[in-house]
Coordinates of C-alpha atoms in Angstrom, one line a residue:
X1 CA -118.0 -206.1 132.4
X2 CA -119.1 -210.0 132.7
X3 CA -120.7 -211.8 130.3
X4 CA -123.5 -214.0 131.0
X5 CA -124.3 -216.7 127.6
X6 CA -128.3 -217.4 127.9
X7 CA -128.1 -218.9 124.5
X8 CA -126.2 -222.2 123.1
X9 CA -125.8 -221.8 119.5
X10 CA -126.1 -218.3 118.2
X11 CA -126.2 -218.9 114.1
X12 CA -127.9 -222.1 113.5
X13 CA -128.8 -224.1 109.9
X14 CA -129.8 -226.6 109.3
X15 CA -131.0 -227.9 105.7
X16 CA -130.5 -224.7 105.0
X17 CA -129.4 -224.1 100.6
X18 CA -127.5 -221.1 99.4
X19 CA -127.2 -219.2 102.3
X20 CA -124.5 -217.0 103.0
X21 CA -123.4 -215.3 106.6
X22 CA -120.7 -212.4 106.0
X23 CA -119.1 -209.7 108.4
X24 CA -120.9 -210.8 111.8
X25 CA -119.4 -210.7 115.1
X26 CA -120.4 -214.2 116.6
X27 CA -120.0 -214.5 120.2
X28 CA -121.2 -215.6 123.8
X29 CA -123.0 -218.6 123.6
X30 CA -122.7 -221.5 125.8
X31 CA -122.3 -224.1 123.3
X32 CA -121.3 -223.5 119.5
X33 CA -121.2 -220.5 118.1
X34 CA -122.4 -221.4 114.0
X35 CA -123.8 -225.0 113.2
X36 CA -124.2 -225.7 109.7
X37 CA -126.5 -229.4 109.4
X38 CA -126.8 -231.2 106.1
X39 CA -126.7 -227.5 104.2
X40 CA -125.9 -227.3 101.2
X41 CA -123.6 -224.4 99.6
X42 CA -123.7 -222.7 102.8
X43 CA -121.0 -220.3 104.0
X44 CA -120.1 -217.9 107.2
X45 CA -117.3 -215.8 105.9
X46 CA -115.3 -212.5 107.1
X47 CA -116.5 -212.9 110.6
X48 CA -115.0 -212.8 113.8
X49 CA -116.3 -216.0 116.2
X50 CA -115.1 -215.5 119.4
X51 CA -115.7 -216.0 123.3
X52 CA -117.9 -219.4 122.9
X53 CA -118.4 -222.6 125.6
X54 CA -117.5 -225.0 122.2
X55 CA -116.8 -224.9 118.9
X56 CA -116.2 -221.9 117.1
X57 CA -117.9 -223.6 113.6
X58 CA -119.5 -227.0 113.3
X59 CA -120.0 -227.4 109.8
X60 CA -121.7 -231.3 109.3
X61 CA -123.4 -233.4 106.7
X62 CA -124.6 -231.5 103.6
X63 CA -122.0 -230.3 100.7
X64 CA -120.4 -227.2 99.4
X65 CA -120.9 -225.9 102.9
X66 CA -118.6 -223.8 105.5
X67 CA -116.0 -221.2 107.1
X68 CA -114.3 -218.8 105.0
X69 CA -112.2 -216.3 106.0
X70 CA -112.8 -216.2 109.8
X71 CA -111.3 -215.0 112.8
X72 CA -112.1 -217.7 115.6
X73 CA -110.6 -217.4 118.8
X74 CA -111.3 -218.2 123.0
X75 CA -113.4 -221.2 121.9
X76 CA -113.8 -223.6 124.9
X77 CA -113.7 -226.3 122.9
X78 CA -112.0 -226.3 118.9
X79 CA -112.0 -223.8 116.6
X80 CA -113.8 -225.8 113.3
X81 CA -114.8 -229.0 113.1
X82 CA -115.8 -230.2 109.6
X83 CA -117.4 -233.2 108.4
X84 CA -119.6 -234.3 105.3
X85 CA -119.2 -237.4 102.5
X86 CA -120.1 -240.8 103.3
X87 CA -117.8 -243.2 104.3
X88 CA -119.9 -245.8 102.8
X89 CA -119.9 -244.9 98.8
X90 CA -116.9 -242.1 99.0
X91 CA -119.1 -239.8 98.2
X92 CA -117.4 -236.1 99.2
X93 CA -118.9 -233.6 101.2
X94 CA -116.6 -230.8 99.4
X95 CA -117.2 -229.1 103.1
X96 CA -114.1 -226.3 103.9
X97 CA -112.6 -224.5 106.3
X98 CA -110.8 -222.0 104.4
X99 CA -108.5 -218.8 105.1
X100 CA -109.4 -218.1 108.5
X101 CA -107.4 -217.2 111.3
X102 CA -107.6 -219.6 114.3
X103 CA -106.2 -219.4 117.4
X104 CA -106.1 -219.7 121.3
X105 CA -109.2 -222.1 121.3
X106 CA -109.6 -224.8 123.4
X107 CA -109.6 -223.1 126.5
X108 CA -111.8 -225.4 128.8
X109 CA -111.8 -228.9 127.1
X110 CA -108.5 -229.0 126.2
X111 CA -107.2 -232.3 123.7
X112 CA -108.7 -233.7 120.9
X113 CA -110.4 -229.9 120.4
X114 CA -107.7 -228.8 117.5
X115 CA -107.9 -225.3 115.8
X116 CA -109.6 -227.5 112.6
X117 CA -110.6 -231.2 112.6
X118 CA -111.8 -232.7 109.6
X119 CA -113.6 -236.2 109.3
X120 CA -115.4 -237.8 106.7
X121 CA -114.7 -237.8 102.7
X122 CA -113.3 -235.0 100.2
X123 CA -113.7 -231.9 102.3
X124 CA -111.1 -229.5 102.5
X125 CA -108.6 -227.2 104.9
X126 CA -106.5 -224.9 103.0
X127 CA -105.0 -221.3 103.6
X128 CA -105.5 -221.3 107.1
X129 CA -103.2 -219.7 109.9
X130 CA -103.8 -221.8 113.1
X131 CA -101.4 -221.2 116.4
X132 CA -101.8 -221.0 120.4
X133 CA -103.0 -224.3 120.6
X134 CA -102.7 -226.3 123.6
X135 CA -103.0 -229.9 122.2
X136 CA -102.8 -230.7 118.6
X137 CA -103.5 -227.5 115.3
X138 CA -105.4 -229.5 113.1
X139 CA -106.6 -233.1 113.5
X140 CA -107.4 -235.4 110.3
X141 CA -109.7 -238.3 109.5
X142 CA -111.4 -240.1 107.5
X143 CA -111.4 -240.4 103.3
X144 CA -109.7 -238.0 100.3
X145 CA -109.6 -235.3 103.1
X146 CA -107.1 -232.4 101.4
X147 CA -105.2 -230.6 103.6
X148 CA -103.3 -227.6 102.1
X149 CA -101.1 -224.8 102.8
X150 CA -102.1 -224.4 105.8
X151 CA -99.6 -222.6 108.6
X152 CA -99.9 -224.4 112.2
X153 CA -97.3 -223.2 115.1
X154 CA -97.1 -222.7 118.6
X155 CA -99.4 -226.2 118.9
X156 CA -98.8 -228.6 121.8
X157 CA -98.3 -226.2 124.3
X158 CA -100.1 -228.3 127.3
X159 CA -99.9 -231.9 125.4
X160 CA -97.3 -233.8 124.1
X161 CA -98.4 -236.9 122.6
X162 CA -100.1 -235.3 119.1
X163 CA -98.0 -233.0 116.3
X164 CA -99.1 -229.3 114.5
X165 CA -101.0 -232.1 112.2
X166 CA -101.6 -235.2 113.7
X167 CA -103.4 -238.4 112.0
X168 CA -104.3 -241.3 113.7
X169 CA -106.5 -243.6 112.6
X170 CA -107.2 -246.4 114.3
X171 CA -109.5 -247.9 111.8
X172 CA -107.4 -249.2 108.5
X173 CA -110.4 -248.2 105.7
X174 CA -109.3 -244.8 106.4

């Protein structure tokens, strides 16, 4: 069986308020699988996103909005990439990636596409089991990010200048 993707983003929203995605299969796209733009209270949660040319979740501007509870795997880029605050006031974004299950992602553009990246100010990772990673699990940026009990292993396996959790900021108001 071969998949052809004729799509690029199969779950999109964007300004989108109190919406919530549950128990979907997400999969074959060309480029992100769920985008989430400036929503508010938004979630995708119990689903399995898989088999996608980027990320499995974008989840970006907006608050109260993300991934809960996902399995994301065979990404070709990461596996969810969070942002939301403003850098400017410290505003949060309270944006999450929560309780999911992410692993071999990655697969085509390899470093700097961890299973979770989070940027911006007061979003949240927590509860997440992250492994088969071939550059870094989980990258961090930005302002009053929490990052919580998460389990990262078996990260690094192609790359060896990042950790399991790697920080680096090259910009000091950070």
């Amino acid at each position: 069986e071969v998949l052809m993707p004729v799509t690029n983003t199969v779950l999109q929203m964007t300004g989108a308020e109190h919406v919530s995605v549950q128990n979907v299969v997400v999969e074959a796209c060309d480029g992100d699988a769920v985008r989430m733009e400036d929503c508010e209270s938004c979630t995708i949660a119990g689903s399995v996103i898989r088999n996608c040319g980027g990320w499995g979740a974008v989840v970006t501007g907006g608050h109260d909005s993300g991934v809960f509870g996902c399995d994301i795997s065979e990404t070709g880029q990461g596996g969810v990439n969070v942002n939301g605050g403003d850098r400017d006031t410290l505003e949060p974004g309270r944006n999450f990636a929560e309780n999911s299950y992410i692993h071999h992602v990655a697969r085509i553009w390899r470093t700097y596409r961890p299973g979770v990246s989070v940027r911006g100010v007061g979003n949240r990772v927590s509860h997440n089991l992250i492994h088969d990673i071939y550059h870094a699990g989980l990258t961090l940026g930005g302002n009053e990010n929490v990052v919580e009990f998460n389990k990262v292993h078996h990260t690094n396996l192609g790359s060896a200048d990042t950790g399991g959790i790697y920080f680096c900021s090259r910009d000091w108001t950070q």
